[in-house]
Tab-separated table of C-alpha atoms and ligand atoms in Angstrom:
chain	number	residue	atom	x	y	z
A	1	UNK	CA	-15.055	-114.096	67.334
A	2	UNK	CA	-12.398	-113.287	64.803
A	3	UNK	CA	-9.437	-111.330	66.223
A	4	UNK	CA	-6.578	-109.384	64.666
A	5	UNK	CA	-2.930	-110.499	65.317
A	6	UNK	CA	-2.830	-108.380	68.492
A	7	UNK	CA	-5.899	-110.171	69.878
A	8	UNK	CA	-8.347	-107.341	69.422
A	9	UNK	CA	-11.878	-108.415	68.372
A	10	UNK	CA	-12.409	-107.882	64.675
A	11	UNK	CA	-15.709	-109.447	63.878
A	12	UNK	CA	-18.283	-111.813	65.339
A	13	UNK	CA	-19.543	-114.618	63.164
A	14	UNK	CA	-22.596	-116.647	64.104
A	15	UNK	CA	-25.602	-118.428	62.728
A	16	UNK	CA	-29.195	-118.704	63.724
A	17	UNK	CA	-31.532	-121.663	63.317
A	18	UNK	CA	-35.287	-121.538	63.465
A	19	UNK	CA	-36.248	-123.795	66.363
A	20	UNK	CA	-39.968	-123.356	66.203
A	21	UNK	CA	-40.391	-126.944	64.990
A	22	UNK	CA	-38.145	-128.343	67.691
A	23	UNK	CA	-39.943	-126.363	70.375
A	24	UNK	CA	-43.225	-127.637	69.086
A	25	UNK	CA	-41.943	-131.255	69.056
A	26	UNK	CA	-40.678	-130.827	72.622
A	27	UNK	CA	-44.027	-129.458	73.749
A	28	UNK	CA	-45.843	-132.348	72.059
A	29	UNK	CA	-43.507	-134.878	73.678
A	30	UNK	CA	-44.068	-133.277	77.094
A	31	UNK	CA	-47.790	-133.397	76.539
A	32	UNK	CA	-47.782	-137.042	75.453
A	33	UNK	CA	-45.629	-137.948	78.481
A	34	UNK	CA	-48.123	-136.181	80.730
A	35	UNK	CA	-50.953	-138.046	79.043
A	36	UNK	CA	-49.140	-141.371	79.542
A	37	UNK	CA	-48.496	-140.505	83.187
A	38	UNK	CA	-52.166	-139.695	83.771
A	39	UNK	CA	-53.287	-142.863	81.995
A	40	UNK	CA	-50.916	-144.994	84.073
A	41	UNK	CA	-52.032	-143.364	87.324
A	42	UNK	CA	-55.695	-143.670	86.371
A	43	UNK	CA	-55.375	-147.334	85.486
A	44	UNK	CA	-53.107	-148.198	88.433
A	45	UNK	CA	-50.537	-149.707	86.069
A	46	UNK	CA	-46.828	-149.840	86.900
A	47	UNK	CA	-44.390	-149.055	84.105
A	48	UNK	CA	-41.077	-150.784	83.384
A	49	UNK	CA	-38.462	-149.883	80.814
A	50	UNK	CA	-35.628	-152.369	80.338
A	51	UNK	CA	-32.314	-151.560	78.579
A	52	UNK	CA	-31.079	-154.995	77.645
A	53	UNK	CA	-27.377	-154.236	77.092
A	54	UNK	CA	-26.821	-152.622	80.526
A	55	UNK	CA	-29.700	-154.465	82.239
A	56	UNK	CA	-30.663	-151.139	83.835
A	57	UNK	CA	-34.424	-150.933	84.197
A	58	UNK	CA	-36.660	-148.023	85.057
A	59	UNK	CA	-39.496	-149.005	87.419
A	60	UNK	CA	-42.153	-146.314	87.829
A	61	UNK	CA	-43.173	-145.233	91.354
A	62	UNK	CA	-46.492	-147.077	90.889
A	63	UNK	CA	-44.603	-150.267	89.875
A	64	UNK	CA	-42.809	-150.153	93.240
A	65	UNK	CA	-45.806	-148.991	95.289
A	66	UNK	CA	-47.822	-151.963	93.928
A	67	UNK	CA	-45.481	-154.165	95.960
A	68	UNK	CA	-45.442	-151.850	98.980
A	69	UNK	CA	-41.984	-150.309	98.318
A	70	UNK	CA	-40.991	-146.641	98.343
A	71	UNK	CA	-39.323	-145.235	95.224
A	72	UNK	CA	-35.779	-145.355	96.663
A	73	UNK	CA	-36.102	-148.827	98.184
A	74	UNK	CA	-35.536	-150.775	94.970
A	75	UNK	CA	-32.608	-150.480	92.568
A	76	UNK	CA	-33.333	-149.855	88.935
A	77	UNK	CA	-31.920	-153.089	87.590
A	78	UNK	CA	-33.447	-156.103	85.830
A	79	UNK	CA	-32.189	-158.290	88.679
A	80	UNK	CA	-34.602	-156.496	91.043
A	81	UNK	CA	-37.505	-157.963	89.069
A	82	UNK	CA	-35.943	-161.449	88.998
A	83	UNK	CA	-35.313	-161.354	92.748
A	84	UNK	CA	-38.928	-160.481	93.517
A	85	UNK	CA	-40.649	-163.000	91.210
A	86	UNK	CA	-41.747	-166.222	92.929
A	87	UNK	CA	-39.115	-168.933	92.189
A	88	UNK	CA	-41.806	-171.298	90.891
A	89	UNK	CA	-43.091	-168.691	88.429
A	90	UNK	CA	-39.733	-167.319	87.220
A	91	UNK	CA	-38.987	-170.056	84.626
A	92	UNK	CA	-42.402	-169.543	82.975
A	93	UNK	CA	-42.020	-165.754	82.947
A	94	UNK	CA	-38.497	-166.011	81.500
A	95	UNK	CA	-39.733	-168.456	78.876
A	96	UNK	CA	-42.411	-165.958	77.796
A	97	UNK	CA	-39.771	-163.194	77.709
A	98	UNK	CA	-37.413	-165.284	75.573
A	99	UNK	CA	-40.218	-166.255	73.198
A	100	UNK	CA	-40.863	-162.557	72.540
A	101	UNK	CA	-37.174	-161.561	72.415
A	102	UNK	CA	-36.533	-164.302	69.846
A	103	UNK	CA	-39.465	-163.144	67.747
A	104	UNK	CA	-41.688	-166.177	68.363
A	105	UNK	CA	-44.406	-164.158	70.119
A	106	UNK	CA	-45.610	-160.745	68.915
A	107	UNK	CA	-45.912	-159.459	72.511
A	108	UNK	CA	-44.689	-160.557	75.910
A	109	UNK	CA	-47.395	-161.561	78.387
A	110	UNK	CA	-46.993	-163.424	81.648
A	111	UNK	CA	-48.685	-163.906	84.999
A	112	UNK	CA	-46.563	-164.516	88.086
A	113	UNK	CA	-46.395	-163.915	91.812
A	114	UNK	CA	-44.117	-161.195	93.192
A	115	UNK	CA	-42.915	-160.680	96.751
A	116	UNK	CA	-44.175	-157.585	98.549
A	117	UNK	CA	-42.282	-155.580	101.144
A	118	UNK	CA	-44.603	-157.062	103.789
A	119	UNK	CA	-43.435	-160.557	102.841
A	120	UNK	CA	-46.538	-161.901	101.105
A	121	UNK	CA	-47.199	-162.494	97.409
A	122	UNK	CA	-49.141	-160.525	94.814
A	123	UNK	CA	-50.254	-161.849	91.445
A	124	UNK	CA	-48.994	-159.616	88.635
A	125	UNK	CA	-49.925	-159.529	84.963
A	126	UNK	CA	-47.010	-158.267	82.911
A	127	UNK	CA	-47.364	-157.123	79.326
A	128	UNK	CA	-44.626	-155.646	77.144
A	129	UNK	CA	-42.930	-155.274	73.796
A	130	UNK	CA	-39.473	-154.642	72.328
A	131	UNK	CA	-39.363	-151.306	70.542
A	132	UNK	CA	-35.667	-150.757	69.872
A	133	UNK	CA	-33.217	-153.069	68.100
A	134	UNK	CA	-29.544	-152.719	67.099
A	135	UNK	CA	-28.438	-152.920	63.443
A	136	UNK	CA	-28.120	-156.737	63.678
A	137	UNK	CA	-31.701	-157.074	64.862
A	138	UNK	CA	-30.833	-157.779	68.509
A	139	UNK	CA	-33.380	-156.279	70.944
A	140	UNK	CA	-32.036	-153.247	72.799
A	141	UNK	CA	-34.971	-151.910	74.749
A	142	UNK	CA	-38.247	-153.326	75.936
A	143	UNK	CA	-41.008	-151.625	77.840
A	144	UNK	CA	-44.277	-152.679	79.405
A	145	UNK	CA	-46.650	-152.563	82.342
A	146	UNK	CA	-47.491	-154.432	85.518
A	147	UNK	CA	-51.048	-154.888	86.746
A	148	UNK	CA	-52.052	-156.266	90.143
A	149	UNK	CA	-54.443	-159.169	89.446
A	150	UNK	CA	-54.427	-160.713	92.943
A	151	UNK	CA	-58.164	-160.123	93.481
A	152	UNK	CA	-59.097	-161.735	90.166
A	153	UNK	CA	-56.855	-164.715	90.957
A	154	UNK	CA	-58.404	-165.156	94.415
A	155	UNK	CA	-61.942	-165.041	93.002
A	156	UNK	CA	-61.013	-167.527	90.260
A	157	UNK	CA	-59.514	-169.862	92.806
A	158	UNK	CA	-62.650	-169.697	94.962
A	159	UNK	CA	-64.795	-170.315	91.902
A	160	UNK	CA	-62.698	-173.316	90.845
A	161	UNK	CA	-62.805	-174.817	94.312
A	162	UNK	CA	-66.548	-174.292	94.458
A	163	UNK	CA	-67.050	-175.953	91.068
A	164	UNK	CA	-64.836	-178.829	92.108
A	165	UNK	CA	-66.763	-179.467	95.346
A	166	UNK	CA	-70.144	-179.230	93.615
A	167	UNK	CA	-69.022	-181.583	90.848
A	168	UNK	CA	-67.783	-184.179	93.324
A	169	UNK	CA	-71.033	-183.937	95.266
A	170	UNK	CA	-73.074	-184.328	92.072
A	171	UNK	CA	-71.158	-187.318	90.825
A	172	UNK	CA	-72.220	-189.805	93.527
A	173	UNK	CA	-76.018	-189.365	93.228
A	174	UNK	CA	-75.591	-189.224	89.445
A	175	UNK	CA	-74.012	-192.671	89.354
A	176	UNK	CA	-76.847	-194.053	91.448
A	177	UNK	CA	-79.538	-192.452	89.235
A	178	UNK	CA	-77.860	-193.861	86.143
A	179	UNK	CA	-77.629	-197.391	87.573
A	180	UNK	CA	-81.323	-197.324	88.542
A	181	UNK	CA	-82.339	-196.124	85.092
A	182	UNK	CA	-80.191	-198.778	83.420
A	183	UNK	CA	-81.788	-201.442	85.626
A	184	UNK	CA	-85.252	-200.208	84.660
A	185	UNK	CA	-84.346	-200.362	80.974
A	186	UNK	CA	-83.316	-204.048	81.205
A	187	UNK	CA	-86.953	-204.921	81.972
A	188	UNK	CA	-85.992	-206.893	85.082
A	189	UNK	CA	-88.297	-204.734	87.174
A	190	UNK	CA	-91.245	-205.182	84.833
A	191	UNK	CA	-92.061	-204.266	81.264
A	192	UNK	CA	-92.539	-200.659	80.260
A	193	UNK	CA	-94.956	-199.309	77.703
A	194	UNK	CA	-93.460	-198.049	74.448
A	195	UNK	CA	-93.918	-194.459	75.629
A	196	UNK	CA	-92.351	-195.328	78.990
A	197	UNK	CA	-89.356	-196.873	77.242
A	198	UNK	CA	-88.934	-193.717	75.128
A	199	UNK	CA	-89.004	-191.540	78.240
A	200	UNK	CA	-86.471	-193.829	79.877
A	201	UNK	CA	-84.127	-193.561	76.860
A	202	UNK	CA	-84.303	-189.765	77.092
A	203	UNK	CA	-83.519	-189.932	80.813
A	204	UNK	CA	-80.538	-192.269	80.230
A	205	UNK	CA	-79.197	-190.058	77.442
A	206	UNK	CA	-79.399	-186.946	79.562
A	207	UNK	CA	-77.837	-188.598	82.602
A	208	UNK	CA	-74.963	-189.679	80.345
A	209	UNK	CA	-74.582	-186.091	79.171
A	210	UNK	CA	-74.614	-184.794	82.720
A	211	UNK	CA	-72.051	-187.432	83.678
A	212	UNK	CA	-69.769	-186.312	80.838
A	213	UNK	CA	-70.150	-182.687	81.890
A	214	UNK	CA	-69.242	-183.455	85.513
A	215	UNK	CA	-66.241	-185.541	84.443
A	216	UNK	CA	-65.036	-182.821	82.057
A	217	UNK	CA	-65.377	-180.120	84.728
A	218	UNK	CA	-63.384	-182.210	87.182
A	219	UNK	CA	-60.781	-183.032	84.528
A	220	UNK	CA	-60.267	-179.401	83.614
A	221	UNK	CA	-60.206	-178.322	87.243
A	222	UNK	CA	-57.536	-180.926	87.986
A	223	UNK	CA	-55.441	-179.846	84.990
A	224	UNK	CA	-55.693	-176.168	85.869
A	225	UNK	CA	-55.070	-176.498	89.581
A	226	UNK	CA	-51.661	-178.077	88.985
A	227	UNK	CA	-52.467	-180.677	91.683
A	228	UNK	CA	-51.336	-183.572	89.509
A	229	UNK	CA	-48.315	-184.562	87.527
A	230	UNK	CA	-47.872	-185.633	83.965
A	231	UNK	CA	-45.257	-188.307	83.494
A	232	UNK	CA	-43.476	-187.700	80.249
A	233	UNK	CA	-41.592	-190.480	78.598
A	234	UNK	CA	-40.624	-191.510	75.124
A	235	UNK	CA	-43.628	-192.923	73.257
A	236	UNK	CA	-44.361	-193.702	69.664
A	237	UNK	CA	-46.692	-191.234	67.945
A	238	UNK	CA	-48.286	-193.520	65.362
A	239	UNK	CA	-49.050	-196.156	68.031
A	240	UNK	CA	-51.039	-193.482	69.890
A	241	UNK	CA	-52.835	-192.580	66.675
A	242	UNK	CA	-53.815	-196.232	66.113
A	243	UNK	CA	-55.082	-196.541	69.686
A	244	UNK	CA	-57.141	-193.341	69.320
A	245	UNK	CA	-58.663	-194.556	66.051
A	246	UNK	CA	-59.563	-197.875	67.660
A	247	UNK	CA	-61.255	-196.062	70.541
A	248	UNK	CA	-63.592	-194.082	68.256
A	249	UNK	CA	-64.146	-196.792	65.640
A	250	UNK	CA	-67.583	-197.719	67.011
A	251	UNK	CA	-68.998	-194.184	66.966
A	252	UNK	CA	-67.472	-193.609	63.506
A	253	UNK	CA	-69.104	-196.785	62.241
A	254	UNK	CA	-72.449	-195.753	63.749
A	255	UNK	CA	-72.263	-192.421	61.883
A	256	UNK	CA	-70.894	-194.056	58.747
A	257	UNK	CA	-67.705	-192.019	58.855
A	258	UNK	CA	-64.629	-193.495	57.244
A	259	UNK	CA	-61.445	-193.165	59.336
A	260	UNK	CA	-58.084	-192.999	57.584
A	261	UNK	CA	-54.574	-192.916	59.049
A	262	UNK	CA	-52.001	-191.118	56.895
A	263	UNK	CA	-48.273	-190.482	57.357
A	264	UNK	CA	-47.204	-193.472	59.399
A	265	UNK	CA	-43.480	-192.698	59.744
A	266	UNK	CA	-42.408	-193.991	63.188
A	267	UNK	CA	-41.798	-190.980	65.381
A	268	UNK	CA	-40.907	-190.803	69.081
A	269	UNK	CA	-42.403	-188.037	71.172
A	270	UNK	CA	-41.694	-186.969	74.748
A	271	UNK	CA	-45.102	-187.065	76.382
A	272	UNK	CA	-47.547	-188.605	78.807
A	273	UNK	CA	-49.157	-191.097	76.441
A	274	UNK	CA	-52.496	-191.270	78.315
A	275	UNK	CA	-53.000	-187.523	78.052
A	276	UNK	CA	-51.961	-187.296	74.395
A	277	UNK	CA	-54.329	-190.189	73.670
A	278	UNK	CA	-57.106	-188.212	75.396
A	279	UNK	CA	-56.419	-185.223	73.093
A	280	UNK	CA	-56.425	-187.394	69.970
A	281	UNK	CA	-59.668	-189.143	70.953
A	282	UNK	CA	-61.308	-185.804	71.689
A	283	UNK	CA	-60.298	-184.318	68.317
A	284	UNK	CA	-61.405	-187.465	66.465
A	285	UNK	CA	-64.751	-187.559	68.327
A	286	UNK	CA	-65.394	-183.930	67.408
A	287	UNK	CA	-64.415	-184.525	63.784
A	288	UNK	CA	-66.872	-187.443	63.619
A	289	UNK	CA	-69.575	-185.540	65.514
A	290	UNK	CA	-69.488	-182.523	63.212
A	291	UNK	CA	-69.276	-184.461	59.909
A	292	UNK	CA	-71.982	-185.698	57.578
A	293	UNK	CA	-72.359	-189.431	56.968
A	294	UNK	CA	-70.253	-191.008	54.224
A	295	UNK	CA	-67.401	-188.547	54.623
A	296	UNK	CA	-63.809	-189.228	55.672
A	297	UNK	CA	-61.877	-188.182	58.769
A	298	UNK	CA	-58.101	-188.369	58.384
A	299	UNK	CA	-55.419	-188.348	61.052
A	300	UNK	CA	-51.637	-188.212	60.919
A	301	UNK	CA	-48.438	-186.896	62.444
A	302	UNK	CA	-45.622	-184.965	60.808
A	303	UNK	CA	-42.097	-184.393	62.111
A	304	UNK	CA	-41.134	-180.742	62.589
A	305	UNK	CA	-37.776	-179.294	63.762
A	306	UNK	CA	-37.974	-180.437	67.390
A	307	UNK	CA	-41.582	-181.479	67.643
A	308	UNK	CA	-44.181	-183.768	66.189
A	309	UNK	CA	-47.226	-182.139	64.649
A	310	UNK	CA	-50.396	-184.200	64.942
A	311	UNK	CA	-53.376	-183.323	62.769
A	312	UNK	CA	-57.003	-184.410	62.453
A	313	UNK	CA	-58.848	-183.389	59.315
A	314	UNK	CA	-62.555	-183.657	58.604
A	315	UNK	CA	-64.888	-182.730	55.751
A	316	UNK	CA	-67.562	-181.476	58.130
A	317	UNK	CA	-69.426	-178.231	58.601
A	318	UNK	CA	-66.319	-176.146	59.462
A	319	UNK	CA	-65.877	-173.350	61.995
A	320	UNK	CA	-66.446	-169.604	61.380
A	321	UNK	CA	-63.197	-167.608	61.227
A	322	UNK	CA	-64.096	-165.431	64.215
A	323	UNK	CA	-64.464	-168.527	66.417
A	324	UNK	CA	-61.277	-170.363	65.497
A	325	UNK	CA	-59.639	-169.190	68.732
A	326	UNK	CA	-62.619	-168.903	71.078
A	327	UNK	CA	-63.701	-172.554	70.736
A	328	UNK	CA	-60.657	-173.469	72.848
A	329	UNK	CA	-62.206	-171.565	75.771
A	330	UNK	CA	-64.443	-173.131	78.402
A	331	UNK	CA	-68.070	-173.792	77.462
A	332	UNK	CA	-67.539	-172.306	74.004
A	333	UNK	CA	-69.584	-173.835	71.241
A	334	UNK	CA	-70.152	-172.536	67.729
A	335	UNK	CA	-73.845	-173.203	68.009
A	336	UNK	CA	-75.780	-173.034	71.288
A	337	UNK	CA	-77.666	-176.168	70.264
A	338	UNK	CA	-74.426	-178.220	69.959
A	339	UNK	CA	-74.559	-179.449	73.540
A	340	UNK	CA	-78.180	-180.581	73.178
A	341	UNK	CA	-77.985	-182.070	69.704
A	342	UNK	CA	-74.443	-183.405	69.672
A	343	UNK	CA	-74.201	-184.283	73.360
A	344	UNK	CA	-71.104	-182.127	73.918
A	345	UNK	CA	-70.051	-180.121	76.949
A	346	UNK	CA	-68.006	-177.327	75.366
A	347	UNK	CA	-65.079	-178.307	77.577
A	348	UNK	CA	-63.289	-180.871	75.396
A	349	UNK	CA	-61.076	-178.408	73.508
A	350	UNK	CA	-60.288	-176.428	76.680
A	351	UNK	CA	-59.034	-179.692	78.200
A	352	UNK	CA	-57.041	-180.484	75.030
A	353	UNK	CA	-55.419	-177.053	75.072
A	354	UNK	CA	-54.422	-177.399	78.716
A	355	UNK	CA	-52.909	-180.860	78.123
A	356	UNK	CA	-50.960	-179.672	75.079
A	357	UNK	CA	-49.704	-176.577	76.949
A	358	UNK	CA	-48.560	-178.752	79.846
A	359	UNK	CA	-46.436	-180.609	77.283
A	360	UNK	CA	-44.943	-177.307	76.101
A	361	UNK	CA	-46.800	-177.454	72.785
A	362	UNK	CA	-49.639	-175.550	71.153
A	363	UNK	CA	-52.944	-176.403	69.526
A	364	UNK	CA	-54.839	-174.601	66.792
A	365	UNK	CA	-57.347	-175.116	64.009
A	366	UNK	CA	-57.713	-174.093	60.384
A	367	UNK	CA	-61.123	-174.317	58.822
A	368	UNK	CA	-63.324	-173.354	55.909
A	369	UNK	CA	-67.042	-173.210	56.589
A	370	UNK	CA	-68.898	-175.896	54.714
A	371	UNK	CA	-65.699	-177.690	53.685
A	372	UNK	CA	-64.148	-178.953	56.907
A	373	UNK	CA	-61.588	-178.313	59.613
A	374	UNK	CA	-58.059	-179.441	60.425
A	375	UNK	CA	-56.982	-179.410	64.057
A	376	UNK	CA	-53.225	-179.374	64.702
A	377	UNK	CA	-51.203	-179.755	67.854
A	378	UNK	CA	-47.471	-179.870	68.385
A	379	UNK	CA	-45.760	-182.035	70.963
A	380	UNK	CA	-42.008	-182.017	71.743
A	381	UNK	CA	-39.982	-184.722	70.019
A	382	UNK	CA	-36.420	-184.236	71.261
A	383	UNK	CA	-35.199	-187.233	69.299
A	384	UNK	CA	-35.612	-185.258	66.085
A	385	UNK	CA	-32.245	-183.896	65.056
A	386	UNK	CA	-32.334	-181.308	62.284
A	387	UNK	CA	-30.620	-183.683	59.807
A	388	UNK	CA	-33.125	-186.460	60.432
A	389	UNK	CA	-35.860	-183.914	60.296
A	390	UNK	CA	-34.676	-182.596	56.932
A	391	UNK	CA	-34.848	-186.043	55.421
A	392	UNK	CA	-38.295	-186.672	56.886
A	393	UNK	CA	-39.617	-183.312	55.825
A	394	UNK	CA	-39.704	-184.356	52.202
A	395	UNK	CA	-43.291	-185.008	52.947
A	396	UNK	CA	-45.607	-186.682	50.484
A	397	UNK	CA	-48.938	-186.079	52.108
A	398	UNK	CA	-49.830	-182.788	50.499
A	399	UNK	CA	-50.837	-181.374	53.879
A	400	UNK	CA	-47.719	-179.189	53.926
A	401	UNK	CA	-46.528	-176.894	56.702
A	402	UNK	CA	-49.546	-174.660	56.963
B	501	ADP	P1	-68.017	-180.176	72.668
B	501	ADP	O1	-68.117	-181.113	73.814
B	501	ADP	O2	-69.183	-179.255	72.533
B	501	ADP	O3	-67.642	-180.868	71.404
B	501	ADP	P2	-65.420	-178.965	72.478
B	501	ADP	O4	-64.711	-178.041	73.413
B	501	ADP	O5	-64.762	-180.255	72.121
B	501	ADP	O6	-66.837	-179.212	73.116
B	501	ADP	O7	-65.738	-178.176	71.151
B	501	ADP	C1	-66.257	-176.863	71.245
B	501	ADP	C2	-67.052	-176.503	70.026
B	501	ADP	O8	-66.173	-176.342	68.908
B	501	ADP	C3	-68.056	-177.554	69.582
B	501	ADP	O9	-69.244	-177.472	70.317
B	501	ADP	C4	-68.257	-177.166	68.119
B	501	ADP	O10	-69.158	-176.060	68.044
B	501	ADP	C5	-66.850	-176.692	67.704
B	501	ADP	N1	-66.067	-177.797	67.067
B	501	ADP	C6	-65.128	-178.575	67.658
B	501	ADP	N2	-64.603	-179.444	66.774
B	501	ADP	C7	-65.218	-179.209	65.588
B	501	ADP	C8	-65.111	-179.772	64.263
B	501	ADP	N3	-64.255	-180.744	63.973
B	501	ADP	N4	-65.903	-179.245	63.302
B	501	ADP	C9	-66.760	-178.227	63.565
B	501	ADP	N5	-66.917	-177.665	64.781
B	501	ADP	C10	-66.159	-178.145	65.782
């Protein structure tokens, strides 16, 4: 309004903006929110939306109902989540959160127990991602979902216990069968015909395989149940490598595989030496098993920032790209005939992965079909200061930091 000196209205000035686009955007946003709401309700997922600077966190009604709470019974603050997570599971969940917040993991994923209003625990699978950062790259907002996985956990536990009992029960008669067969093969109980001896060899071989399978199942079960402890102490990485090489020397010799140790810089790691030795022997045995005669298997360890990276490289048949991850799962073999022909169980790498994870490290493989594979695993080496590391990293092996 423009007025004259006496205050009387003179003219009215205004502007108009076409808001068709905005209206349309608002309608689309409403629609997509409705869609999200329906999807969340349909899938029984709880939603969380965490503002990192204020720590205020939106928990959807389903998020709260999953734990037996009414909407107004929990405050919308990050602390609410921390208070409800089982104290034993909180460090692991926070570690996964930090790994994502610091950009080490593309998404955040964690499984933990949460307290319900009734006072018991529910297993929750949480999955989320940062989607807003400030101008310095610091995360501002992160959102994700909660899923109740208690039933799956209970079934898995029952399955594991069942497997464990069966394996224990199988082991005793197995040992007795094996001893009897071995006794027969010595000839002390009478000579066998050539055909009989062949049959006996097959029986011994298969009992050995069954024995390995039972031992591997029990090993994995023990590692996954958490009913054991690993005793970490300072140990020397190259000594472990030498011990592992010694342990597989006979099978390498039998297959005419040449074993070579590279990169022998003394390097202290923080680990349970028996378990790390088990991983190294397993990787070396596989490398030998899946290589042709007259080829070389190499092994070494490289210092990284705060860890030691072990590697085992072969010139064997290699692993298809789509199976580079899956072979670390239970009973996963590239070829179904591997267990029969190579005597494996498909559990060795699953055991290795569990051991490495329990040390706070990770294991992975790079491979080219027909040319060979290199298995890597990292193990904490707190003694490595960055300056020492820098001087050691002028590495001469040619294996690089891949
Ligand atoms: P297994 O007892 O069968 O060796 P693992 O869990 O140790 O069980 O290995 C799983 C599968 O991964 C093997 O059966 C094989 O198909 C593949 N594999 C493992 N190591 C190698 C390797 N060095 N070269 C090629 N394939 C490998």
